[in-house]
């Protein structure tokens, strides 16, 4: 089991290495990337829902989200039905950055799956889905 856990950590590092280089140049980190990823897939998400999805505190979200808004990657506007509710979406600049980061990760996975054979991707997804369901049941992507 030690090898499995060690490979998980090393694989994770490899999976985020490309995006990390891009984020480092911008003065951003993994929290910024996670925000961009979620907001790209759920445009109009409320800040409260983002906090719940990322499982972070409002305080932990404050700085990275503020950075993204201030630098023009994320737009924040009041909900039409409740002006106190802030809704988030990516700006074109944010969408371009998120797309670049996702493409770098997709390339890393494509290389790994090319080496491991045609069934590896489905098997990997099954393992990751089983792990994910331990903390958030019935995840669908």
mmCIF file of N, CA and C in Angstrom:
data_model
loop_
_atom_site.group_PDB
_atom_site.id
_atom_site.type_symbol
_atom_site.label_atom_id
_atom_site.label_comp_id
_atom_site.label_asym_id
_atom_site.label_seq_id
_atom_site.Cartn_x
_atom_site.Cartn_y
_atom_site.Cartn_z
ATOM 1 N N UNK A 1 0.818 -1.196 0.000
ATOM 2 C CA UNK A 1 0.000 0.000 0.000
ATOM 3 C C UNK A 1 0.864 1.262 0.000
ATOM 4 N N UNK A 2 2.048 1.203 0.593
ATOM 5 C CA UNK A 2 2.933 2.372 0.586
ATOM 6 C C UNK A 2 3.247 2.814 -0.838
ATOM 7 N N UNK A 3 3.499 1.852 -1.715
ATOM 8 C CA UNK A 3 3.804 2.200 -3.110
ATOM 9 C C UNK A 3 2.610 2.890 -3.766
ATOM 10 N N UNK A 4 1.403 2.407 -3.501
ATOM 11 C CA UNK A 4 0.192 3.014 -4.067
ATOM 12 C C UNK A 4 0.076 4.465 -3.632
ATOM 13 N N UNK A 5 0.274 4.713 -2.348
ATOM 14 C CA UNK A 5 0.162 6.078 -1.822
ATOM 15 C C UNK A 5 1.281 6.958 -2.355
ATOM 16 N N UNK A 6 2.496 6.434 -2.410
ATOM 17 C CA UNK A 6 3.619 7.205 -2.955
ATOM 18 C C UNK A 6 3.368 7.553 -4.418
ATOM 19 N N UNK A 7 2.871 6.597 -5.189
ATOM 20 C CA UNK A 7 2.571 6.859 -6.599
ATOM 21 C C UNK A 7 1.449 7.876 -6.754
ATOM 22 N N UNK A 8 0.481 7.841 -5.855
ATOM 23 C CA UNK A 8 -0.593 8.830 -5.873
ATOM 24 C C UNK A 8 -0.013 10.242 -5.730
ATOM 25 N N UNK A 9 0.862 10.430 -4.740
ATOM 26 C CA UNK A 9 1.466 11.746 -4.529
ATOM 27 C C UNK A 9 2.346 12.169 -5.707
ATOM 28 N N UNK A 10 3.153 11.254 -6.205
ATOM 29 C CA UNK A 10 4.023 11.588 -7.337
ATOM 30 C C UNK A 10 3.201 11.855 -8.598
ATOM 31 N N UNK A 11 2.166 11.050 -8.811
ATOM 32 C CA UNK A 11 1.290 11.263 -9.962
ATOM 33 C C UNK A 11 0.586 12.605 -9.884
ATOM 34 N N UNK A 12 0.143 12.964 -8.698
ATOM 35 C CA UNK A 12 -0.502 14.262 -8.509
ATOM 36 C C UNK A 12 0.462 15.393 -8.875
ATOM 37 N N UNK A 13 1.681 15.275 -8.376
ATOM 38 C CA UNK A 13 2.685 16.303 -8.686
ATOM 39 C C UNK A 13 2.901 16.421 -10.191
ATOM 40 N N UNK A 14 2.963 15.281 -10.877
ATOM 41 C CA UNK A 14 3.144 15.300 -12.332
ATOM 42 C C UNK A 14 1.926 15.914 -13.019
ATOM 43 N N UNK A 15 0.750 15.619 -12.494
ATOM 44 C CA UNK A 15 -0.476 16.127 -13.097
ATOM 45 C C UNK A 15 -0.653 17.630 -12.961
ATOM 46 N N UNK A 16 -0.049 18.221 -11.944
ATOM 47 C CA UNK A 16 -0.184 19.673 -11.744
ATOM 48 C C UNK A 16 1.093 20.442 -12.105
ATOM 49 N N UNK A 17 2.131 19.741 -12.544
ATOM 50 C CA UNK A 17 3.423 20.394 -12.823
ATOM 51 C C UNK A 17 3.315 21.454 -13.916
ATOM 52 N N UNK A 18 2.661 21.122 -15.014
ATOM 53 C CA UNK A 18 2.520 22.089 -16.111
ATOM 54 C C UNK A 18 1.746 23.315 -15.673
ATOM 55 N N UNK A 19 0.543 23.137 -15.107
ATOM 56 C CA UNK A 19 -0.193 24.305 -14.620
ATOM 57 C C UNK A 19 0.568 25.087 -13.551
ATOM 58 N N UNK A 20 1.308 24.394 -12.694
ATOM 59 C CA UNK A 20 2.053 25.083 -11.634
ATOM 60 C C UNK A 20 3.054 26.076 -12.224
ATOM 61 N N UNK A 21 3.733 25.691 -13.297
ATOM 62 C CA UNK A 21 4.698 26.608 -13.930
ATOM 63 C C UNK A 21 4.002 27.876 -14.425
ATOM 64 N N UNK A 22 2.845 27.719 -15.034
ATOM 65 C CA UNK A 22 2.088 28.871 -15.537
ATOM 66 C C UNK A 22 1.591 29.718 -14.369
ATOM 67 N N UNK A 23 1.023 29.075 -13.364
ATOM 68 C CA UNK A 23 0.490 29.791 -12.207
ATOM 69 C C UNK A 23 1.579 30.537 -11.446
ATOM 70 N N UNK A 24 2.748 29.901 -11.301
ATOM 71 C CA UNK A 24 3.869 30.544 -10.601
ATOM 72 C C UNK A 24 4.256 31.864 -11.264
ATOM 73 N N UNK A 25 4.265 31.878 -12.582
ATOM 74 C CA UNK A 25 4.628 33.109 -13.309
ATOM 75 C C UNK A 25 3.639 34.241 -13.052
ATOM 76 N N UNK A 26 2.402 33.871 -12.735
ATOM 77 C CA UNK A 26 1.360 34.864 -12.473
ATOM 78 C C UNK A 26 1.243 35.212 -10.989
ATOM 79 N N UNK A 27 2.024 34.521 -10.162
ATOM 80 C CA UNK A 27 1.924 34.723 -8.723
ATOM 81 C C UNK A 27 0.720 34.022 -8.116
ATOM 82 N N UNK A 28 0.204 33.011 -8.822
ATOM 83 C CA UNK A 28 -0.957 32.246 -8.371
ATOM 84 C C UNK A 28 -0.517 30.877 -7.888
ATOM 85 N N UNK A 29 -1.430 30.193 -7.212
ATOM 86 C CA UNK A 29 -1.151 28.849 -6.717
ATOM 87 C C UNK A 29 -2.306 27.910 -6.996
ATOM 88 N N UNK A 30 -2.260 26.746 -6.368
ATOM 89 C CA UNK A 30 -3.282 25.722 -6.564
ATOM 90 C C UNK A 30 -4.692 26.229 -6.221
ATOM 91 N N UNK A 31 -4.880 27.023 -5.164
ATOM 92 C CA UNK A 31 -6.243 27.508 -4.890
ATOM 93 C C UNK A 31 -6.822 28.318 -6.051
ATOM 94 N N UNK A 32 -5.994 29.117 -6.694
ATOM 95 C CA UNK A 32 -6.452 29.893 -7.846
ATOM 96 C C UNK A 32 -6.911 28.953 -8.961
ATOM 97 N N UNK A 33 -6.125 27.901 -9.192
ATOM 98 C CA UNK A 33 -6.444 26.936 -10.240
ATOM 99 C C UNK A 33 -7.764 26.233 -9.942
ATOM 100 N N UNK A 34 -7.948 25.824 -8.706
ATOM 101 C CA UNK A 34 -9.184 25.131 -8.330
ATOM 102 C C UNK A 34 -10.396 26.035 -8.537
ATOM 103 N N UNK A 35 -10.275 27.298 -8.205
ATOM 104 C CA UNK A 35 -11.373 28.247 -8.412
ATOM 105 C C UNK A 35 -11.677 28.366 -9.897
ATOM 106 N N UNK A 36 -10.649 28.573 -10.712
ATOM 107 C CA UNK A 36 -10.850 28.692 -12.153
ATOM 108 C C UNK A 36 -11.518 27.443 -12.727
ATOM 109 N N UNK A 37 -11.066 26.275 -12.286
ATOM 110 C CA UNK A 37 -11.608 25.010 -12.783
ATOM 111 C C UNK A 37 -13.104 24.898 -12.489
ATOM 112 N N UNK A 38 -13.488 25.172 -11.240
ATOM 113 C CA UNK A 38 -14.891 25.032 -10.852
ATOM 114 C C UNK A 38 -15.753 26.086 -11.528
ATOM 115 N N UNK A 39 -15.310 27.335 -11.534
ATOM 116 C CA UNK A 39 -16.112 28.409 -12.127
ATOM 117 C C UNK A 39 -16.277 28.186 -13.637
ATOM 118 N N UNK A 40 -15.268 27.629 -14.288
ATOM 119 C CA UNK A 40 -15.383 27.341 -15.720
ATOM 120 C C UNK A 40 -16.484 26.320 -15.988
ATOM 121 N N UNK A 41 -16.657 25.379 -15.081
ATOM 122 C CA UNK A 41 -17.633 24.317 -15.284
ATOM 123 C C UNK A 41 -19.002 24.638 -14.697
ATOM 124 N N UNK A 42 -19.072 25.695 -13.898
ATOM 125 C CA UNK A 42 -20.342 26.116 -13.306
ATOM 126 C C UNK A 42 -20.464 27.636 -13.365
ATOM 127 N N UNK A 43 -20.545 28.197 -14.569
ATOM 128 C CA UNK A 43 -20.660 29.652 -14.678
ATOM 129 C C UNK A 43 -21.890 30.148 -13.915
ATOM 130 N N UNK A 44 -21.713 31.242 -13.205
ATOM 131 C CA UNK A 44 -22.800 31.797 -12.417
ATOM 132 C C UNK A 44 -22.884 31.192 -11.026
ATOM 133 N N UNK A 45 -21.887 30.404 -10.651
ATOM 134 C CA UNK A 45 -21.890 29.778 -9.320
ATOM 135 C C UNK A 45 -21.834 30.852 -8.240
ATOM 136 N N UNK A 46 -22.598 30.647 -7.196
ATOM 137 C CA UNK A 46 -22.584 31.568 -6.054
ATOM 138 C C UNK A 46 -21.334 31.298 -5.222
ATOM 139 N N UNK A 47 -20.840 32.328 -4.573
ATOM 140 C CA UNK A 47 -19.650 32.172 -3.737
ATOM 141 C C UNK A 47 -19.893 31.105 -2.669
ATOM 142 N N UNK A 48 -21.066 31.093 -2.072
ATOM 143 C CA UNK A 48 -21.375 30.091 -1.045
ATOM 144 C C UNK A 48 -21.290 28.676 -1.622
ATOM 145 N N UNK A 49 -21.750 28.490 -2.848
ATOM 146 C CA UNK A 49 -21.680 27.175 -3.486
ATOM 147 C C UNK A 49 -20.242 26.801 -3.817
ATOM 148 N N UNK A 50 -19.443 27.789 -4.208
ATOM 149 C CA UNK A 50 -18.030 27.539 -4.487
ATOM 150 C C UNK A 50 -17.312 27.104 -3.212
ATOM 151 N N UNK A 51 -17.605 27.757 -2.118
ATOM 152 C CA UNK A 51 -17.017 27.390 -0.816
ATOM 153 C C UNK A 51 -17.375 25.942 -0.485
ATOM 154 N N UNK A 52 -18.638 25.598 -0.691
ATOM 155 C CA UNK A 52 -19.089 24.236 -0.410
ATOM 156 C C UNK A 52 -18.404 23.233 -1.343
ATOM 157 N N UNK A 53 -18.318 23.553 -2.610
ATOM 158 C CA UNK A 53 -17.716 22.652 -3.594
ATOM 159 C C UNK A 53 -16.235 22.414 -3.296
ATOM 160 N N UNK A 54 -15.506 23.477 -2.957
ATOM 161 C CA UNK A 54 -14.068 23.363 -2.684
ATOM 162 C C UNK A 54 -13.776 22.907 -1.256
ATOM 163 N N UNK A 55 -14.803 22.928 -0.413
ATOM 164 C CA UNK A 55 -14.644 22.566 0.993
ATOM 165 C C UNK A 55 -13.547 23.395 1.667
ATOM 166 N N UNK A 56 -13.701 24.713 1.522
ATOM 167 C CA UNK A 56 -12.792 25.659 2.160
ATOM 168 C C UNK A 56 -13.625 26.674 2.935
ATOM 169 N N UNK A 57 -12.965 27.407 3.799
ATOM 170 C CA UNK A 57 -13.661 28.460 4.539
ATOM 171 C C UNK A 57 -13.744 29.718 3.671
ATOM 172 N N UNK A 58 -14.637 30.595 4.062
ATOM 173 C CA UNK A 58 -14.758 31.886 3.370
ATOM 174 C C UNK A 58 -13.415 32.628 3.426
ATOM 175 N N UNK A 59 -12.741 32.531 4.572
ATOM 176 C CA UNK A 59 -11.448 33.198 4.739
ATOM 177 C C UNK A 59 -10.401 32.608 3.781
ATOM 178 N N UNK A 60 -10.403 31.286 3.624
ATOM 179 C CA UNK A 60 -9.429 30.640 2.737
ATOM 180 C C UNK A 60 -9.686 30.999 1.281
ATOM 181 N N UNK A 61 -10.927 31.238 0.924
ATOM 182 C CA UNK A 61 -11.273 31.578 -0.459
ATOM 183 C C UNK A 61 -11.014 33.055 -0.761
ATOM 184 N N UNK A 62 -11.064 33.881 0.264
ATOM 185 C CA UNK A 62 -11.033 35.342 0.088
ATOM 186 C C UNK A 62 -9.840 35.825 -0.749
ATOM 187 N N UNK A 63 -8.622 35.480 -0.372
ATOM 188 C CA UNK A 63 -7.448 36.010 -1.076
ATOM 189 C C UNK A 63 -7.342 35.518 -2.517
ATOM 190 N N UNK A 64 -7.381 34.196 -2.768
ATOM 191 C CA UNK A 64 -7.228 33.773 -4.165
ATOM 192 C C UNK A 64 -8.370 34.262 -5.061
ATOM 193 N N UNK A 65 -9.591 34.258 -4.564
ATOM 194 C CA UNK A 65 -10.695 34.763 -5.380
ATOM 195 C C UNK A 65 -10.531 36.262 -5.613
ATOM 196 N N UNK A 66 -10.130 36.983 -4.577
ATOM 197 C CA UNK A 66 -9.880 38.420 -4.730
ATOM 198 C C UNK A 66 -8.812 38.704 -5.764
ATOM 199 N N UNK A 67 -7.743 37.900 -5.766
ATOM 200 C CA UNK A 67 -6.683 38.051 -6.774
ATOM 201 C C UNK A 67 -7.251 37.881 -8.183
ATOM 202 N N UNK A 68 -8.053 36.832 -8.355
ATOM 203 C CA UNK A 68 -8.601 36.523 -9.676
ATOM 204 C C UNK A 68 -9.568 37.602 -10.159
ATOM 205 N N UNK A 69 -10.354 38.147 -9.248
ATOM 206 C CA UNK A 69 -11.283 39.222 -9.607
ATOM 207 C C UNK A 69 -10.504 40.491 -9.925
ATOM 208 N N UNK A 70 -9.568 40.844 -9.043
ATOM 209 C CA UNK A 70 -8.799 42.085 -9.206
ATOM 210 C C UNK A 70 -7.980 42.088 -10.499
ATOM 211 N N UNK A 71 -7.465 40.920 -10.880
ATOM 212 C CA UNK A 71 -6.623 40.853 -12.076
ATOM 213 C C UNK A 71 -7.413 40.510 -13.342
ATOM 214 N N UNK A 72 -8.724 40.468 -13.227
ATOM 215 C CA UNK A 72 -9.570 40.332 -14.412
ATOM 216 C C UNK A 72 -9.758 38.930 -14.954
ATOM 217 N N UNK A 73 -9.604 37.913 -14.122
ATOM 218 C CA UNK A 73 -9.816 36.531 -14.564
ATOM 219 C C UNK A 73 -11.222 36.038 -14.227
ATOM 220 N N UNK A 74 -11.803 36.574 -13.168
ATOM 221 C CA UNK A 74 -13.136 36.181 -12.719
ATOM 222 C C UNK A 74 -13.979 37.441 -12.569
ATOM 223 N N UNK A 75 -15.213 37.363 -13.060
ATOM 224 C CA UNK A 75 -16.169 38.455 -12.889
ATOM 225 C C UNK A 75 -17.129 38.080 -11.768
ATOM 226 N N UNK A 76 -17.461 39.072 -10.979
ATOM 227 C CA UNK A 76 -18.368 38.871 -9.856
ATOM 228 C C UNK A 76 -19.514 39.860 -10.007
ATOM 229 N N UNK A 77 -20.752 39.343 -10.014
ATOM 230 C CA UNK A 77 -21.897 40.252 -10.102
ATOM 231 C C UNK A 77 -23.012 39.746 -9.206
ATOM 232 N N UNK A 78 -23.892 40.649 -8.848
ATOM 233 C CA UNK A 78 -25.003 40.300 -7.974
ATOM 234 C C UNK A 78 -26.011 39.442 -8.738
ATOM 235 N N UNK A 79 -26.615 38.509 -8.036
ATOM 236 C CA UNK A 79 -27.652 37.669 -8.630
ATOM 237 C C UNK A 79 -28.870 38.531 -8.932
ATOM 238 N N UNK A 80 -29.560 38.236 -10.028
ATOM 239 C CA UNK A 80 -30.711 39.070 -10.384
ATOM 240 C C UNK A 80 -31.856 39.001 -9.370
ATOM 241 N N UNK A 81 -31.987 37.877 -8.676
ATOM 242 C CA UNK A 81 -33.090 37.725 -7.728
ATOM 243 C C UNK A 81 -32.726 38.093 -6.292
ATOM 244 N N UNK A 82 -31.424 38.169 -6.008
ATOM 245 C CA UNK A 82 -30.974 38.485 -4.649
ATOM 246 C C UNK A 82 -29.663 39.255 -4.750
ATOM 247 N N UNK A 83 -29.718 40.541 -4.610
ATOM 248 C CA UNK A 83 -28.544 41.398 -4.805
ATOM 249 C C UNK A 83 -27.428 41.095 -3.807
ATOM 250 N N UNK A 84 -27.731 40.419 -2.712
ATOM 251 C CA UNK A 84 -26.699 40.074 -1.723
ATOM 252 C C UNK A 84 -25.901 38.847 -2.131
ATOM 253 N N UNK A 85 -26.392 38.118 -3.119
ATOM 254 C CA UNK A 85 -25.767 36.878 -3.560
ATOM 255 C C UNK A 85 -24.825 37.174 -4.732
ATOM 256 N N UNK A 86 -23.533 36.917 -4.548
ATOM 257 C CA UNK A 86 -22.542 37.173 -5.599
ATOM 258 C C UNK A 86 -22.401 35.944 -6.495
ATOM 259 N N UNK A 87 -22.515 36.161 -7.791
ATOM 260 C CA UNK A 87 -22.381 35.103 -8.784
ATOM 261 C C UNK A 87 -21.042 35.289 -9.512
ATOM 262 N N UNK A 88 -20.370 34.166 -9.799
ATOM 263 C CA UNK A 88 -19.045 34.215 -10.409
ATOM 264 C C UNK A 88 -19.056 33.614 -11.807
ATOM 265 N N UNK A 89 -18.264 34.201 -12.679
ATOM 266 C CA UNK A 89 -18.046 33.635 -14.011
ATOM 267 C C UNK A 89 -16.650 34.023 -14.468
ATOM 268 N N UNK A 90 -16.130 33.269 -15.419
ATOM 269 C CA UNK A 90 -14.811 33.600 -15.960
ATOM 270 C C UNK A 90 -14.949 34.699 -16.995
ATOM 271 N N UNK A 91 -13.996 35.589 -17.004
ATOM 272 C CA UNK A 91 -13.890 36.569 -18.073
ATOM 273 C C UNK A 91 -13.214 35.863 -19.257
ATOM 274 N N UNK A 92 -13.161 36.476 -20.422
ATOM 275 C CA UNK A 92 -12.415 35.850 -21.527
ATOM 276 C C UNK A 92 -10.960 35.555 -21.143
ATOM 277 N N UNK A 93 -10.351 36.461 -20.391
ATOM 278 C CA UNK A 93 -8.977 36.262 -19.914
ATOM 279 C C UNK A 93 -8.912 35.043 -18.984
ATOM 280 N N UNK A 94 -9.886 34.906 -18.094
ATOM 281 C CA UNK A 94 -9.936 33.772 -17.186
ATOM 282 C C UNK A 94 -10.201 32.468 -17.915
ATOM 283 N N UNK A 95 -11.087 32.513 -18.900
ATOM 284 C CA UNK A 95 -11.387 31.310 -19.689
ATOM 285 C C UNK A 95 -10.155 30.846 -20.460
ATOM 286 N N UNK A 96 -9.393 31.788 -20.982
ATOM 287 C CA UNK A 96 -8.168 31.426 -21.716
ATOM 288 C C UNK A 96 -7.147 30.783 -20.785
ATOM 289 N N UNK A 97 -6.983 31.347 -19.586
ATOM 290 C CA UNK A 97 -6.037 30.776 -18.625
ATOM 291 C C UNK A 97 -6.497 29.391 -18.190
ATOM 292 N N UNK A 98 -7.758 29.253 -17.852
ATOM 293 C CA UNK A 98 -8.272 27.959 -17.406
ATOM 294 C C UNK A 98 -8.121 26.915 -18.506
ATOM 295 N N UNK A 99 -8.391 27.290 -19.723
ATOM 296 C CA UNK A 99 -8.250 26.374 -20.858
ATOM 297 C C UNK A 99 -6.797 25.929 -21.028
ATOM 298 N N UNK A 100 -5.878 26.852 -20.877
ATOM 299 C CA UNK A 100 -4.452 26.525 -20.986
ATOM 300 C C UNK A 100 -4.035 25.546 -19.894
ATOM 301 N N UNK A 101 -4.473 25.802 -18.664
ATOM 302 C CA UNK A 101 -4.122 24.936 -17.539
ATOM 303 C C UNK A 101 -4.709 23.538 -17.723
ATOM 304 N N UNK A 102 -5.954 23.477 -18.166
ATOM 305 C CA UNK A 102 -6.605 22.185 -18.395
ATOM 306 C C UNK A 102 -5.928 21.430 -19.532
ATOM 307 N N UNK A 103 -5.535 22.136 -20.560
ATOM 308 C CA UNK A 103 -4.846 21.481 -21.687
ATOM 309 C C UNK A 103 -3.513 20.886 -21.243
ATOM 310 N N UNK A 104 -2.791 21.591 -20.401
ATOM 311 C CA UNK A 104 -1.526 21.046 -19.889
ATOM 312 C C UNK A 104 -1.769 19.765 -19.088
ATOM 313 N N UNK A 105 -2.825 19.753 -18.294
ATOM 314 C CA UNK A 105 -3.141 18.539 -17.545
ATOM 315 C C UNK A 105 -3.602 17.421 -18.477
ATOM 316 N N UNK A 106 -4.396 17.756 -19.468
ATOM 317 C CA UNK A 106 -4.855 16.750 -20.429
ATOM 318 C C UNK A 106 -3.669 16.121 -21.156
ATOM 319 N N UNK A 107 -2.678 16.920 -21.492
ATOM 320 C CA UNK A 107 -1.479 16.387 -22.149
ATOM 321 C C UNK A 107 -0.732 15.423 -21.243
ATOM 322 N N UNK A 108 -0.613 15.763 -19.966
ATOM 323 C CA UNK A 108 0.077 14.876 -19.021
ATOM 324 C C UNK A 108 -0.657 13.545 -18.907
ATOM 325 N N UNK A 109 -1.981 13.587 -18.817
ATOM 326 C CA UNK A 109 -2.753 12.356 -18.744
ATOM 327 C C UNK A 109 -2.661 11.572 -20.042
ATOM 328 N N UNK A 110 -2.722 12.251 -21.168
ATOM 329 C CA UNK A 110 -2.647 11.562 -22.458
ATOM 330 C C UNK A 110 -1.328 10.804 -22.591
ATOM 331 N N UNK A 111 -0.239 11.419 -22.152
ATOM 332 C CA UNK A 111 1.070 10.742 -22.195
ATOM 333 C C UNK A 111 1.063 9.492 -21.326
ATOM 334 N N UNK A 112 0.520 9.627 -20.129
ATOM 335 C CA UNK A 112 0.491 8.482 -19.207
ATOM 336 C C UNK A 112 -0.397 7.371 -19.755
ATOM 337 N N UNK A 113 -1.568 7.708 -20.275
ATOM 338 C CA UNK A 113 -2.470 6.682 -20.797
ATOM 339 C C UNK A 113 -1.916 6.039 -22.062
ATOM 340 N N UNK A 114 -1.146 6.780 -22.846
ATOM 341 C CA UNK A 114 -0.524 6.205 -24.044
ATOM 342 C C UNK A 114 0.472 5.114 -23.671
ATOM 343 N N UNK A 115 1.136 5.294 -22.539
ATOM 344 C CA UNK A 115 2.134 4.326 -22.070
ATOM 345 C C UNK A 115 1.474 3.109 -21.427
ATOM 346 N N UNK A 116 0.332 3.309 -20.773
ATOM 347 C CA UNK A 116 -0.253 2.240 -19.957
ATOM 348 C C UNK A 116 -1.269 1.370 -20.680
ATOM 349 N N UNK A 117 -1.649 1.708 -21.880
ATOM 350 C CA UNK A 117 -2.539 0.839 -22.644
ATOM 351 C C UNK A 117 -3.969 1.337 -22.699
ATOM 352 N N UNK A 118 -4.770 0.710 -23.580
ATOM 353 C CA UNK A 118 -6.113 1.220 -23.880
ATOM 354 C C UNK A 118 -7.112 1.138 -22.722
ATOM 355 N N UNK A 119 -6.966 0.204 -21.807
ATOM 356 C CA UNK A 119 -7.930 0.073 -20.701
ATOM 357 C C UNK A 119 -7.551 0.907 -19.481
ATOM 358 N N UNK A 120 -6.360 1.456 -19.483
ATOM 359 C CA UNK A 120 -5.856 2.148 -18.290
ATOM 360 C C UNK A 120 -6.714 3.344 -17.892
ATOM 361 N N UNK A 121 -7.168 4.122 -18.861
ATOM 362 C CA UNK A 121 -7.939 5.318 -18.515
ATOM 363 C C UNK A 121 -9.234 4.951 -17.799
ATOM 364 N N UNK A 122 -9.956 3.975 -18.289
ATOM 365 C CA UNK A 122 -11.210 3.571 -17.650
ATOM 366 C C UNK A 122 -10.960 2.987 -16.264
ATOM 367 N N UNK A 123 -9.903 2.226 -16.119
ATOM 368 C CA UNK A 123 -9.568 1.662 -14.812
ATOM 369 C C UNK A 123 -9.176 2.764 -13.825
ATOM 370 N N UNK A 124 -8.401 3.717 -14.310
ATOM 371 C CA UNK A 124 -7.991 4.835 -13.461
ATOM 372 C C UNK A 124 -9.214 5.637 -13.013
ATOM 373 N N UNK A 125 -10.136 5.898 -13.951
ATOM 374 C CA UNK A 125 -11.350 6.634 -13.598
ATOM 375 C C UNK A 125 -12.165 5.876 -12.560
ATOM 376 N N UNK A 126 -12.232 4.567 -12.680
ATOM 377 C CA UNK A 126 -12.988 3.768 -11.716
ATOM 378 C C UNK A 126 -12.382 3.890 -10.320
ATOM 379 N N UNK A 127 -11.059 3.831 -10.233
ATOM 380 C CA UNK A 127 -10.385 3.966 -8.936
ATOM 381 C C UNK A 127 -10.612 5.369 -8.373
ATOM 382 N N UNK A 128 -10.424 6.390 -9.179
ATOM 383 C CA UNK A 128 -10.582 7.763 -8.703
ATOM 384 C C UNK A 128 -12.028 8.054 -8.323
ATOM 385 N N UNK A 129 -12.996 7.511 -9.088
ATOM 386 C CA UNK A 129 -14.409 7.702 -8.750
ATOM 387 C C UNK A 129 -14.721 7.051 -7.400
ATOM 388 N N UNK A 130 -14.190 5.853 -7.177
ATOM 389 C CA UNK A 130 -14.414 5.167 -5.902
ATOM 390 C C UNK A 130 -13.810 5.953 -4.744
ATOM 391 N N UNK A 131 -12.638 6.533 -4.948
ATOM 392 C CA UNK A 131 -12.038 7.384 -3.917
ATOM 393 C C UNK A 131 -12.888 8.634 -3.688
ATOM 394 N N UNK A 132 -13.285 9.302 -4.775
ATOM 395 C CA UNK A 132 -14.063 10.536 -4.670
ATOM 396 C C UNK A 132 -15.387 10.303 -3.968
ATOM 397 N N UNK A 133 -16.013 9.173 -4.227
ATOM 398 C CA UNK A 133 -17.309 8.890 -3.615
ATOM 399 C C UNK A 133 -17.210 8.657 -2.111
ATOM 400 N N UNK A 134 -16.014 8.410 -1.610
ATOM 401 C CA UNK A 134 -15.839 8.285 -0.161
ATOM 402 C C UNK A 134 -16.037 9.622 0.547
ATOM 403 N N UNK A 135 -15.812 10.720 -0.172
ATOM 404 C CA UNK A 135 -15.980 12.042 0.435
ATOM 405 C C UNK A 135 -17.166 12.809 -0.136
ATOM 406 N N UNK A 136 -17.558 12.505 -1.349
ATOM 407 C CA UNK A 136 -18.689 13.201 -1.974
ATOM 408 C C UNK A 136 -19.425 12.197 -2.853
ATOM 409 N N UNK A 137 -20.427 11.520 -2.287
ATOM 410 C CA UNK A 137 -21.137 10.467 -3.027
ATOM 411 C C UNK A 137 -21.766 10.943 -4.330
ATOM 412 N N UNK A 138 -21.829 10.007 -5.271
ATOM 413 C CA UNK A 138 -22.515 10.183 -6.544
ATOM 414 C C UNK A 138 -21.993 11.355 -7.368
ATOM 415 N N UNK A 139 -20.692 11.459 -7.470
ATOM 416 C CA UNK A 139 -20.104 12.496 -8.313
ATOM 417 C C UNK A 139 -20.261 12.091 -9.776
ATOM 418 N N UNK A 140 -20.738 13.026 -10.561
ATOM 419 C CA UNK A 140 -20.789 12.796 -11.990
ATOM 420 C C UNK A 140 -20.038 13.926 -12.663
ATOM 421 N N UNK A 141 -19.251 13.581 -13.631
ATOM 422 C CA UNK A 141 -18.465 14.598 -14.341
ATOM 423 C C UNK A 141 -18.814 14.547 -15.798
#
